[in-house]
PDB file of C-alpha atoms and ligand atoms in Angstrom:
ATOM      1  CA  MET S   1     -17.018  19.199  -2.993  1.00  0.00           C
ATOM      2  CA  SER S   2     -13.398  20.237  -2.779  1.00  0.00           C
ATOM      3  CA  ASP S   3     -11.031  18.031  -4.094  1.00  0.00           C
ATOM      4  CA  ILE S   4      -9.373  15.525  -1.507  1.00  0.00           C
ATOM      5  CA  ALA S   5      -6.052  16.360  -0.915  1.00  0.00           C
ATOM      6  CA  LEU S   6      -4.690  12.640  -0.115  1.00  0.00           C
ATOM      7  CA  ALA S   7      -6.137   9.398  -0.342  1.00  0.00           C
ATOM      8  CA  VAL S   8      -5.019   6.457   2.022  1.00  0.00           C
ATOM      9  CA  ILE S   9      -5.352   2.486   1.541  1.00  0.00           C
ATOM     10  CA  GLY S  10      -5.126   0.960   4.854  1.00  0.00           C
ATOM     11  CA  GLY S  11      -3.810  -2.670   4.921  1.00  0.00           C
ATOM     12  CA  THR S  12      -3.737  -5.230   7.195  1.00  0.00           C
ATOM     13  CA  GLY S  13      -3.928  -4.000  10.892  1.00  0.00           C
ATOM     14  CA  LEU S  14      -4.968  -0.662   9.661  1.00  0.00           C
ATOM     15  CA  TYR S  15      -8.892  -0.308   9.153  1.00  0.00           C
ATOM     16  CA  LYS S  16      -9.108   3.327   9.845  1.00  0.00           C
ATOM     17  CA  LEU S  17      -7.365   6.950  10.765  1.00  0.00           C
ATOM     18  CA  ALA S  18      -8.249   7.528  14.160  1.00  0.00           C
ATOM     19  CA  ASP S  19      -7.924  11.436  13.721  1.00  0.00           C
ATOM     20  CA  LEU S  20      -9.936  12.262  10.865  1.00  0.00           C
ATOM     21  CA  GLN S  21     -12.872  14.493  11.765  1.00  0.00           C
ATOM     22  CA  ASP S  22     -16.238  15.220  10.348  1.00  0.00           C
ATOM     23  CA  VAL S  23     -16.061  11.691   8.654  1.00  0.00           C
ATOM     24  CA  GLN S  24     -18.763  10.837   6.267  1.00  0.00           C
ATOM     25  CA  ALA S  25     -19.243   7.355   4.615  1.00  0.00           C
ATOM     26  CA  HIS S  26     -19.470   7.169   0.892  1.00  0.00           C
ATOM     27  CA  GLN S  27     -20.128   3.832  -1.088  1.00  0.00           C
ATOM     28  CA  PRO S  28     -19.755   4.766  -4.648  1.00  0.00           C
ATOM     29  CA  ASP S  29     -20.306   2.015  -7.385  1.00  0.00           C
ATOM     30  CA  THR S  30     -17.753   2.213  -9.925  1.00  0.00           C
ATOM     31  CA  ARG S  31     -17.579   0.693 -13.660  1.00  0.00           C
ATOM     32  CA  PHE S  32     -15.757  -1.809 -11.833  1.00  0.00           C
ATOM     33  CA  GLY S  33     -18.069  -2.692  -9.123  1.00  0.00           C
ATOM     34  CA  ALA S  34     -18.284  -2.057  -5.737  1.00  0.00           C
ATOM     35  CA  PRO S  35     -14.847  -1.250  -3.374  1.00  0.00           C
ATOM     36  CA  SER S  36     -13.616  -3.098  -0.581  1.00  0.00           C
ATOM     37  CA  GLY S  37     -16.284  -1.219   1.657  1.00  0.00           C
ATOM     38  CA  PRO S  38     -17.112   2.505   2.486  1.00  0.00           C
ATOM     39  CA  ILE S  39     -14.626   5.216   1.708  1.00  0.00           C
ATOM     40  CA  ARG S  40     -14.607   7.182   4.733  1.00  0.00           C
ATOM     41  CA  VAL S  41     -13.913  10.965   3.901  1.00  0.00           C
ATOM     42  CA  GLY S  42     -13.132  13.480   6.514  1.00  0.00           C
ATOM     43  CA  THR S  43     -10.665  16.368   7.817  1.00  0.00           C
ATOM     44  CA  LEU S  44      -7.444  15.859   8.985  1.00  0.00           C
ATOM     45  CA  ASP S  45      -5.524  19.041  10.010  1.00  0.00           C
ATOM     46  CA  GLY S  46      -7.877  21.037   7.575  1.00  0.00           C
ATOM     47  CA  HIS S  47      -7.640  18.925   4.772  1.00  0.00           C
ATOM     48  CA  ARG S  48      -9.720  16.856   3.343  1.00  0.00           C
ATOM     49  CA  VAL S  49      -8.688  13.016   3.520  1.00  0.00           C
ATOM     50  CA  ALA S  50     -10.377   9.885   2.214  1.00  0.00           C
ATOM     51  CA  PHE S  51      -9.649   6.293   3.759  1.00  0.00           C
ATOM     52  CA  LEU S  52     -10.163   2.868   2.746  1.00  0.00           C
ATOM     53  CA  ALA S  53      -9.736  -0.561   3.961  1.00  0.00           C
ATOM     54  CA  ARG S  54      -8.286  -2.462   1.239  1.00  0.00           C
ATOM     55  CA  HIS S  55      -9.133  -5.995   2.853  1.00  0.00           C
ATOM     56  CA  GLY S  56     -12.726  -4.548   4.169  1.00  0.00           C
ATOM     57  CA  GLU S  57     -13.205  -3.092   7.490  1.00  0.00           C
ATOM     58  CA  GLY S  58     -13.713  -6.615   9.173  1.00  0.00           C
ATOM     59  CA  HIS S  59     -10.697  -7.713   7.221  1.00  0.00           C
ATOM     60  CA  SER S  60     -12.683 -10.148   5.157  1.00  0.00           C
ATOM     61  CA  LEU S  61     -11.367 -10.034   1.587  1.00  0.00           C
ATOM     62  CA  PRO S  62      -8.171 -12.017   0.813  1.00  0.00           C
ATOM     63  CA  PRO S  63      -5.374 -10.121  -1.295  1.00  0.00           C
ATOM     64  CA  HIS S  64      -6.467 -11.975  -4.424  1.00  0.00           C
ATOM     65  CA  LYS S  65     -10.289 -11.455  -4.063  1.00  0.00           C
ATOM     66  CA  ILE S  66      -9.802  -7.376  -3.444  1.00  0.00           C
ATOM     67  CA  ASN S  67     -11.395  -5.421  -6.102  1.00  0.00           C
ATOM     68  CA  TYR S  68      -8.064  -3.050  -6.608  1.00  0.00           C
ATOM     69  CA  ARG S  69      -9.742  -1.666  -9.704  1.00  0.00           C
ATOM     70  CA  ALA S  70     -13.157  -0.443  -8.099  1.00  0.00           C
ATOM     71  CA  ASN S  71     -11.103   0.481  -4.844  1.00  0.00           C
ATOM     72  CA  LEU S  72      -9.085   2.843  -7.136  1.00  0.00           C
ATOM     73  CA  ALA S  73     -11.970   3.872  -9.362  1.00  0.00           C
ATOM     74  CA  ALA S  74     -14.257   4.855  -5.983  1.00  0.00           C
ATOM     75  CA  LEU S  75     -11.307   7.059  -4.639  1.00  0.00           C
ATOM     76  CA  GLN S  76     -10.998   8.640  -8.091  1.00  0.00           C
ATOM     77  CA  ALA S  77     -14.464   9.529  -8.346  1.00  0.00           C
ATOM     78  CA  LEU S  78     -14.674  10.998  -5.252  1.00  0.00           C
ATOM     79  CA  GLY S  79     -11.926  13.497  -6.365  1.00  0.00           C
ATOM     80  CA  ALA S  80      -8.507  11.989  -5.083  1.00  0.00           C
ATOM     81  CA  THR S  81      -5.273  12.518  -7.203  1.00  0.00           C
ATOM     82  CA  ARG S  82      -2.923  10.849  -4.840  1.00  0.00           C
ATOM     83  CA  VAL S  83      -3.005   8.101  -2.978  1.00  0.00           C
ATOM     84  CA  LEU S  84      -0.727   6.486  -0.376  1.00  0.00           C
ATOM     85  CA  ALA S  85      -0.919   3.007  -0.352  1.00  0.00           C
ATOM     86  CA  LEU S  86      -0.075   1.714   3.232  1.00  0.00           C
ATOM     87  CA  ASN S  87       0.985  -2.094   3.047  1.00  0.00           C
ATOM     88  CA  THR S  88       1.835  -4.547   5.748  1.00  0.00           C
ATOM     89  CA  VAL S  89       4.776  -6.329   5.063  1.00  0.00           C
ATOM     90  CA  GLY S  90       7.387  -8.816   5.942  1.00  0.00           C
ATOM     91  CA  GLY S  91      11.184  -8.179   5.835  1.00  0.00           C
ATOM     92  CA  ILE S  92      13.903  -9.885   4.064  1.00  0.00           C
ATOM     93  CA  THR S  93      17.250  -8.037   4.084  1.00  0.00           C
ATOM     94  CA  GLU S  94      18.475  -6.575   6.862  1.00  0.00           C
ATOM     95  CA  ARG S  95      17.492  -2.936   7.095  1.00  0.00           C
ATOM     96  CA  PHE S  96      13.910  -3.885   7.057  1.00  0.00           C
ATOM     97  CA  GLY S  97      13.364  -5.474  10.750  1.00  0.00           C
ATOM     98  CA  PRO S  98      10.239  -5.554  12.344  1.00  0.00           C
ATOM     99  CA  ARG S  99       8.332  -2.167  12.807  1.00  0.00           C
ATOM    100  CA  VAL S 100      10.391  -0.430  10.436  1.00  0.00           C
ATOM    101  CA  LEU S 101       8.673   1.962   7.836  1.00  0.00           C
ATOM    102  CA  ALA S 102       9.872   2.027   4.287  1.00  0.00           C
ATOM    103  CA  CYS S 103       8.730   3.876   1.323  1.00  0.00           C
ATOM    104  CA  PRO S 104      10.051   1.249  -1.350  1.00  0.00           C
ATOM    105  CA  ASP S 105      10.987   2.921  -4.665  1.00  0.00           C
ATOM    106  CA  GLN S 106      10.885  -0.834  -6.904  1.00  0.00           C
ATOM    107  CA  LEU S 107       8.931  -4.089  -7.121  1.00  0.00           C
ATOM    108  CA  ILE S 108       8.658  -7.293  -8.556  1.00  0.00           C
ATOM    109  CA  ASP S 109       5.123  -9.012  -9.489  1.00  0.00           C
ATOM    110  CA  TYR S 110       4.797 -12.103  -8.288  1.00  0.00           C
ATOM    111  CA  THR S 111       1.002 -12.430  -8.144  1.00  0.00           C
ATOM    112  CA  TRP S 112      -0.924 -14.352 -10.798  1.00  0.00           C
ATOM    113  CA  GLY S 113      -4.588 -14.525 -11.878  1.00  0.00           C
ATOM    114  CA  ARG S 114      -5.709 -10.971 -10.637  1.00  0.00           C
ATOM    115  CA  VAL S 115      -7.054  -8.713 -12.967  1.00  0.00           C
ATOM    116  CA  SER S 116      -3.807  -6.228 -13.680  1.00  0.00           C
ATOM    117  CA  THR S 117      -5.356  -4.029 -16.177  1.00  0.00           C
ATOM    118  CA  ILE S 118      -8.371  -1.218 -16.944  1.00  0.00           C
ATOM    119  CA  CYS S 119      -7.839  -1.730 -20.306  1.00  0.00           C
ATOM    120  CA  GLU S 120      -9.581  -5.314 -20.555  1.00  0.00           C
ATOM    121  CA  GLU S 121     -13.282  -4.426 -22.037  1.00  0.00           C
ATOM    122  CA  ALA S 122     -13.706  -4.819 -26.035  1.00  0.00           C
ATOM    123  CA  GLY S 123     -13.317  -1.537 -27.637  1.00  0.00           C
ATOM    124  CA  THR S 124     -10.792  -0.341 -24.918  1.00  0.00           C
ATOM    125  CA  GLU S 125      -7.581   0.893 -26.136  1.00  0.00           C
ATOM    126  CA  VAL S 126      -4.713  -1.010 -24.374  1.00  0.00           C
ATOM    127  CA  LEU S 127      -2.260   0.995 -22.722  1.00  0.00           C
ATOM    128  CA  HIS S 128       1.249   0.392 -22.099  1.00  0.00           C
ATOM    129  CA  VAL S 129       2.220   2.814 -19.515  1.00  0.00           C
ATOM    130  CA  ASP S 130       5.404   3.202 -18.512  1.00  0.00           C
ATOM    131  CA  PHE S 131       6.259   1.293 -15.272  1.00  0.00           C
ATOM    132  CA  GLY S 132      10.041   1.555 -15.089  1.00  0.00           C
ATOM    133  CA  GLU S 133       9.747   3.473 -11.996  1.00  0.00           C
ATOM    134  CA  PRO S 134       6.410   1.970 -10.427  1.00  0.00           C
ATOM    135  CA  TYR S 135       5.599   4.539  -7.783  1.00  0.00           C
ATOM    136  CA  THR S 136       5.236   8.369  -8.229  1.00  0.00           C
ATOM    137  CA  ARG S 137       8.558   9.928  -7.645  1.00  0.00           C
ATOM    138  CA  ALA S 138       7.516  13.437  -6.582  1.00  0.00           C
ATOM    139  CA  LEU S 139       4.987  12.068  -4.069  1.00  0.00           C
ATOM    140  CA  ARG S 140       7.581   9.566  -2.695  1.00  0.00           C
ATOM    141  CA  ARG S 141       9.711  12.492  -2.263  1.00  0.00           C
ATOM    142  CA  GLN S 142       7.410  14.349  -0.773  1.00  0.00           C
ATOM    143  CA  VAL S 143       6.876  11.044   2.065  1.00  0.00           C
ATOM    144  CA  ILE S 144      10.247  10.730   2.737  1.00  0.00           C
ATOM    145  CA  ALA S 145      10.676  14.298   3.544  1.00  0.00           C
ATOM    146  CA  ALA S 146       7.147  14.519   5.623  1.00  0.00           C
ATOM    147  CA  ALA S 147       8.933  11.468   7.510  1.00  0.00           C
ATOM    148  CA  SER S 148      12.283  13.261   8.182  1.00  0.00           C
ATOM    149  CA  ASN S 149      10.176  16.874   9.105  1.00  0.00           C
ATOM    150  CA  ALA S 150       7.888  14.746  11.545  1.00  0.00           C
ATOM    151  CA  ASP S 151      11.128  13.062  12.945  1.00  0.00           C
ATOM    152  CA  VAL S 152       9.764   9.460  12.145  1.00  0.00           C
ATOM    153  CA  ASP S 153      12.371   6.912  11.313  1.00  0.00           C
ATOM    154  CA  LEU S 154      11.429   5.653   7.321  1.00  0.00           C
ATOM    155  CA  VAL S 155      13.816   3.825   5.113  1.00  0.00           C
ATOM    156  CA  ALA S 156      13.700   5.764   2.137  1.00  0.00           C
ATOM    157  CA  ASP S 157      13.880   3.169  -0.909  1.00  0.00           C
ATOM    158  CA  GLY S 158      13.567  -0.758  -1.155  1.00  0.00           C
ATOM    159  CA  CYS S 159      12.371  -3.352  -3.386  1.00  0.00           C
ATOM    160  CA  TYR S 160       8.789  -4.761  -2.592  1.00  0.00           C
ATOM    161  CA  GLY S 161       7.879  -8.095  -3.916  1.00  0.00           C
ATOM    162  CA  ALA S 162       4.195  -9.131  -4.398  1.00  0.00           C
ATOM    163  CA  THR S 163       3.053 -12.249  -3.540  1.00  0.00           C
ATOM    164  CA  GLN S 164      -0.370 -14.267  -4.141  1.00  0.00           C
ATOM    165  CA  GLY S 165      -0.894 -15.145  -0.248  1.00  0.00           C
ATOM    166  CA  PRO S 166      -3.149 -15.698   1.346  1.00  0.00           C
ATOM    167  CA  ARG S 167      -0.736 -18.020   2.614  1.00  0.00           C
ATOM    168  CA  LEU S 168       2.871 -16.566   3.700  1.00  0.00           C
ATOM    169  CA  GLU S 169       5.936 -17.867   1.904  1.00  0.00           C
ATOM    170  CA  THR S 170       8.129 -20.662   2.327  1.00  0.00           C
ATOM    171  CA  ARG S 171      11.716 -20.039   2.956  1.00  0.00           C
ATOM    172  CA  ALA S 172      12.956 -21.275  -0.362  1.00  0.00           C
ATOM    173  CA  GLU S 173      10.706 -18.629  -1.819  1.00  0.00           C
ATOM    174  CA  ILE S 174      12.065 -15.711   0.156  1.00  0.00           C
ATOM    175  CA  ALA S 175      15.574 -17.260  -0.276  1.00  0.00           C
ATOM    176  CA  ARG S 176      14.595 -16.693  -3.717  1.00  0.00           C
ATOM    177  CA  MET S 177      12.930 -13.253  -3.443  1.00  0.00           C
ATOM    178  CA  ARG S 178      16.033 -11.957  -1.829  1.00  0.00           C
ATOM    179  CA  ARG S 179      18.448 -13.416  -4.619  1.00  0.00           C
ATOM    180  CA  ASP S 180      15.867 -11.509  -7.081  1.00  0.00           C
ATOM    181  CA  GLY S 181      16.671  -7.997  -5.306  1.00  0.00           C
ATOM    182  CA  CYS S 182      13.562  -8.150  -3.070  1.00  0.00           C
ATOM    183  CA  ASP S 183      13.659  -6.169   0.347  1.00  0.00           C
ATOM    184  CA  LEU S 184      10.152  -6.574   1.143  1.00  0.00           C
ATOM    185  CA  VAL S 185       7.351  -9.081   0.870  1.00  0.00           C
ATOM    186  CA  GLY S 186       3.590  -8.197   0.469  1.00  0.00           C
ATOM    187  CA  MET S 187       0.553  -9.623  -0.898  1.00  0.00           C
ATOM    188  CA  THR S 188      -1.478  -6.455  -2.226  1.00  0.00           C
ATOM    189  CA  GLY S 189       1.324  -4.285  -3.870  1.00  0.00           C
ATOM    190  CA  MET S 190       0.389  -5.383  -7.330  1.00  0.00           C
ATOM    191  CA  PRO S 191      -1.935  -5.147  -9.162  1.00  0.00           C
ATOM    192  CA  GLU S 192      -2.991  -2.093  -7.170  1.00  0.00           C
ATOM    193  CA  ALA S 193       0.507   0.238  -8.230  1.00  0.00           C
ATOM    194  CA  GLY S 194       0.120  -0.809 -11.606  1.00  0.00           C
ATOM    195  CA  LEU S 195      -3.674   0.086 -12.366  1.00  0.00           C
ATOM    196  CA  ALA S 196      -2.958   3.476 -10.199  1.00  0.00           C
ATOM    197  CA  ARG S 197      -0.510   4.342 -13.296  1.00  0.00           C
ATOM    198  CA  GLU S 198      -2.926   3.363 -15.659  1.00  0.00           C
ATOM    199  CA  MET S 199      -5.836   5.445 -14.008  1.00  0.00           C
ATOM    200  CA  GLY S 200      -3.166   8.145 -13.859  1.00  0.00           C
ATOM    201  CA  LEU S 201      -3.258   8.681 -10.134  1.00  0.00           C
ATOM    202  CA  ASP S 202       0.248   9.804  -8.002  1.00  0.00           C
ATOM    203  CA  TYR S 203       0.533   6.657  -6.193  1.00  0.00           C
ATOM    204  CA  ALA S 204       3.273   5.682  -3.220  1.00  0.00           C
ATOM    205  CA  CYS S 205       3.564   2.980  -0.849  1.00  0.00           C
ATOM    206  CA  LEU S 206       4.335   3.335   3.017  1.00  0.00           C
ATOM    207  CA  ALA S 207       5.360  -0.207   3.558  1.00  0.00           C
ATOM    208  CA  ILE S 208       5.100  -1.333   7.596  1.00  0.00           C
ATOM    209  CA  VAL S 209       7.279  -4.223   8.136  1.00  0.00           C
ATOM    210  CA  ALA S 210       5.575  -6.678  10.568  1.00  0.00           C
ATOM    211  CA  ASN S 211       7.941  -9.620  10.913  1.00  0.00           C
ATOM    212  CA  TRP S 212      10.966 -11.166   9.480  1.00  0.00           C
ATOM    213  CA  ALA S 213       9.818 -12.851   6.045  1.00  0.00           C
ATOM    214  CA  ALA S 214       9.945 -16.729   6.386  1.00  0.00           C
ATOM    215  CA  GLY S 215      13.757 -17.797   7.297  1.00  0.00           C
ATOM    216  CA  ALA S 216      15.060 -14.157   6.969  1.00  0.00           C
ATOM    217  CA  GLY S 217      15.567 -13.145  10.403  1.00  0.00           C
ATOM    218  CA  PRO S 218      18.004 -14.148  13.234  1.00  0.00           C
ATOM    219  CA  ASP S 219      15.749 -16.850  14.039  1.00  0.00           C
ATOM    220  CA  PRO S 220      15.195 -18.720  10.894  1.00  0.00           C
ATOM    221  CA  ASP S 221      13.090 -21.468  12.692  1.00  0.00           C
ATOM    222  CA  GLU S 222      10.707 -18.331  14.079  1.00  0.00           C
ATOM    223  CA  VAL S 223       6.840 -18.881  13.193  1.00  0.00           C
ATOM    224  CA  ILE S 224       4.880 -15.993  11.983  1.00  0.00           C
ATOM    225  CA  THR S 225       2.049 -15.299  13.907  1.00  0.00           C
ATOM    226  CA  LEU S 226      -0.984 -13.096  13.323  1.00  0.00           C
ATOM    227  CA  GLN S 227      -0.814 -11.705  16.624  1.00  0.00           C
ATOM    228  CA  ASP S 228       3.326 -10.254  16.114  1.00  0.00           C
ATOM    229  CA  VAL S 229       2.270  -9.148  12.898  1.00  0.00           C
ATOM    230  CA  LEU S 230      -1.229  -7.138  14.566  1.00  0.00           C
ATOM    231  CA  ASP S 231       1.258  -5.947  17.374  1.00  0.00           C
ATOM    232  CA  ASN S 232       4.107  -4.933  15.415  1.00  0.00           C
ATOM    233  CA  VAL S 233       1.945  -2.986  12.803  1.00  0.00           C
ATOM    234  CA  ALA S 234       0.388  -1.053  15.685  1.00  0.00           C
ATOM    235  CA  ALA S 235       3.788  -0.393  17.228  1.00  0.00           C
ATOM    236  CA  ALA S 236       5.167   0.792  13.995  1.00  0.00           C
ATOM    237  CA  SER S 237       2.082   3.176  12.938  1.00  0.00           C
ATOM    238  CA  SER S 238       2.554   5.312  16.090  1.00  0.00           C
ATOM    239  CA  GLY S 239       4.468   7.783  13.846  1.00  0.00           C
ATOM    240  CA  LEU S 240       1.937   7.579  11.089  1.00  0.00           C
ATOM    241  CA  PRO S 241      -0.219  10.330  12.556  1.00  0.00           C
ATOM    242  CA  ARG S 242       2.800  13.028  12.441  1.00  0.00           C
ATOM    243  CA  LEU S 243       3.706  11.670   9.078  1.00  0.00           C
ATOM    244  CA  LEU S 244       0.516  12.473   7.739  1.00  0.00           C
ATOM    245  CA  SER S 245       0.014  15.932   9.246  1.00  0.00           C
ATOM    246  CA  ALA S 246       3.351  16.390   7.766  1.00  0.00           C
ATOM    247  CA  LEU S 247       2.518  15.617   4.411  1.00  0.00           C
ATOM    248  CA  LEU S 248      -0.440  17.310   4.447  1.00  0.00           C
ATOM    249  CA  VAL S 249       0.995  20.644   4.987  1.00  0.00           C
ATOM    250  CA  ALA S 250       3.220  20.326   2.293  1.00  0.00           C
ATOM    251  CA  PRO S 251       2.701  21.776  -0.984  1.00  0.00           C
ATOM    252  CA  VAL S 252       1.463  19.276  -3.260  1.00  0.00           C
ATOM    253  CA  GLU S 253       4.193  18.999  -6.347  1.00  0.00           C
ATOM    254  CA  ARG S 254       3.846  16.702  -9.646  1.00  0.00           C
TER     255      ARG S 254
HETATM  256  N1  LIG C   1       4.744 -12.223   3.728  1.00  0.00           N
HETATM  257  C1  LIG C   1       3.801 -11.802   2.957  1.00  0.00           C
HETATM  258  N2  LIG C   1       2.972 -10.975   3.337  1.00  0.00           N
HETATM  259  C2  LIG C   1       3.216 -10.381   4.424  1.00  0.00           C
HETATM  260  C3  LIG C   1       4.091 -10.568   5.620  1.00  0.00           C
HETATM  261  C4  LIG C   1       5.166 -11.565   4.930  1.00  0.00           C
HETATM  262  O1  LIG C   1       5.572 -12.240   5.221  1.00  0.00           O
HETATM  263  N3  LIG C   1       4.075 -10.140   6.543  1.00  0.00           N
HETATM  264  C5  LIG C   1       3.030  -9.047   6.477  1.00  0.00           C
HETATM  265  N4  LIG C   1       2.509  -9.346   5.073  1.00  0.00           N
END
């Protein structure tokens, strides 16, 4: 089996890659258990691409129940070394309104009680991986270049705040996150990014802004509905196939 050029993990509203050809489903078991669902491996513009729906294909797993370790280990076992994480998020600061695509360069972890390391089993050496730059610089650069080459608008930085969910945040929580320096808020960015670093995977986040976070938009009383979230994700994702194609043709750099 030839190597996988890119693994894509889809978030809320992104349960498959429409253009993937000759798809085979894999359900590998890992030393951490089973992934969220089948990993669909196929061909995109002549390159092997793996896709996994993070919440399961029927969106049945809440963020804190996702087996992030199994998901990444399963992709790695299939031969993936680069992971592009698609994360549906709320926008906090002005540049990150609904339907914006962003490639954040920083994150703050507000999650709790999630298994956040692969170094838990007795006898495993504890890793204290460097995480000052939480996303892989080379992969981020390639995502940003791919967006530019494909003429897809992308905000090329930003700080992602990972919250516990599954409920959305209070206005006070979002105001605090803004003061902390967060631009985006989502529920699945961690521990995924940290685990990817521990596992030696290249990892970047492509955040899709689905809504203004609580109290952050022009109408502070706006209620966030799932339908708005899904509509905005669908609209914002229209450039995704072009961006992925441009990413796949670029030579891989590390
Ligand atoms: N908060 C947290 N996660 C999200 C949001 C939000 O407003 N929108 C989409 N995912």
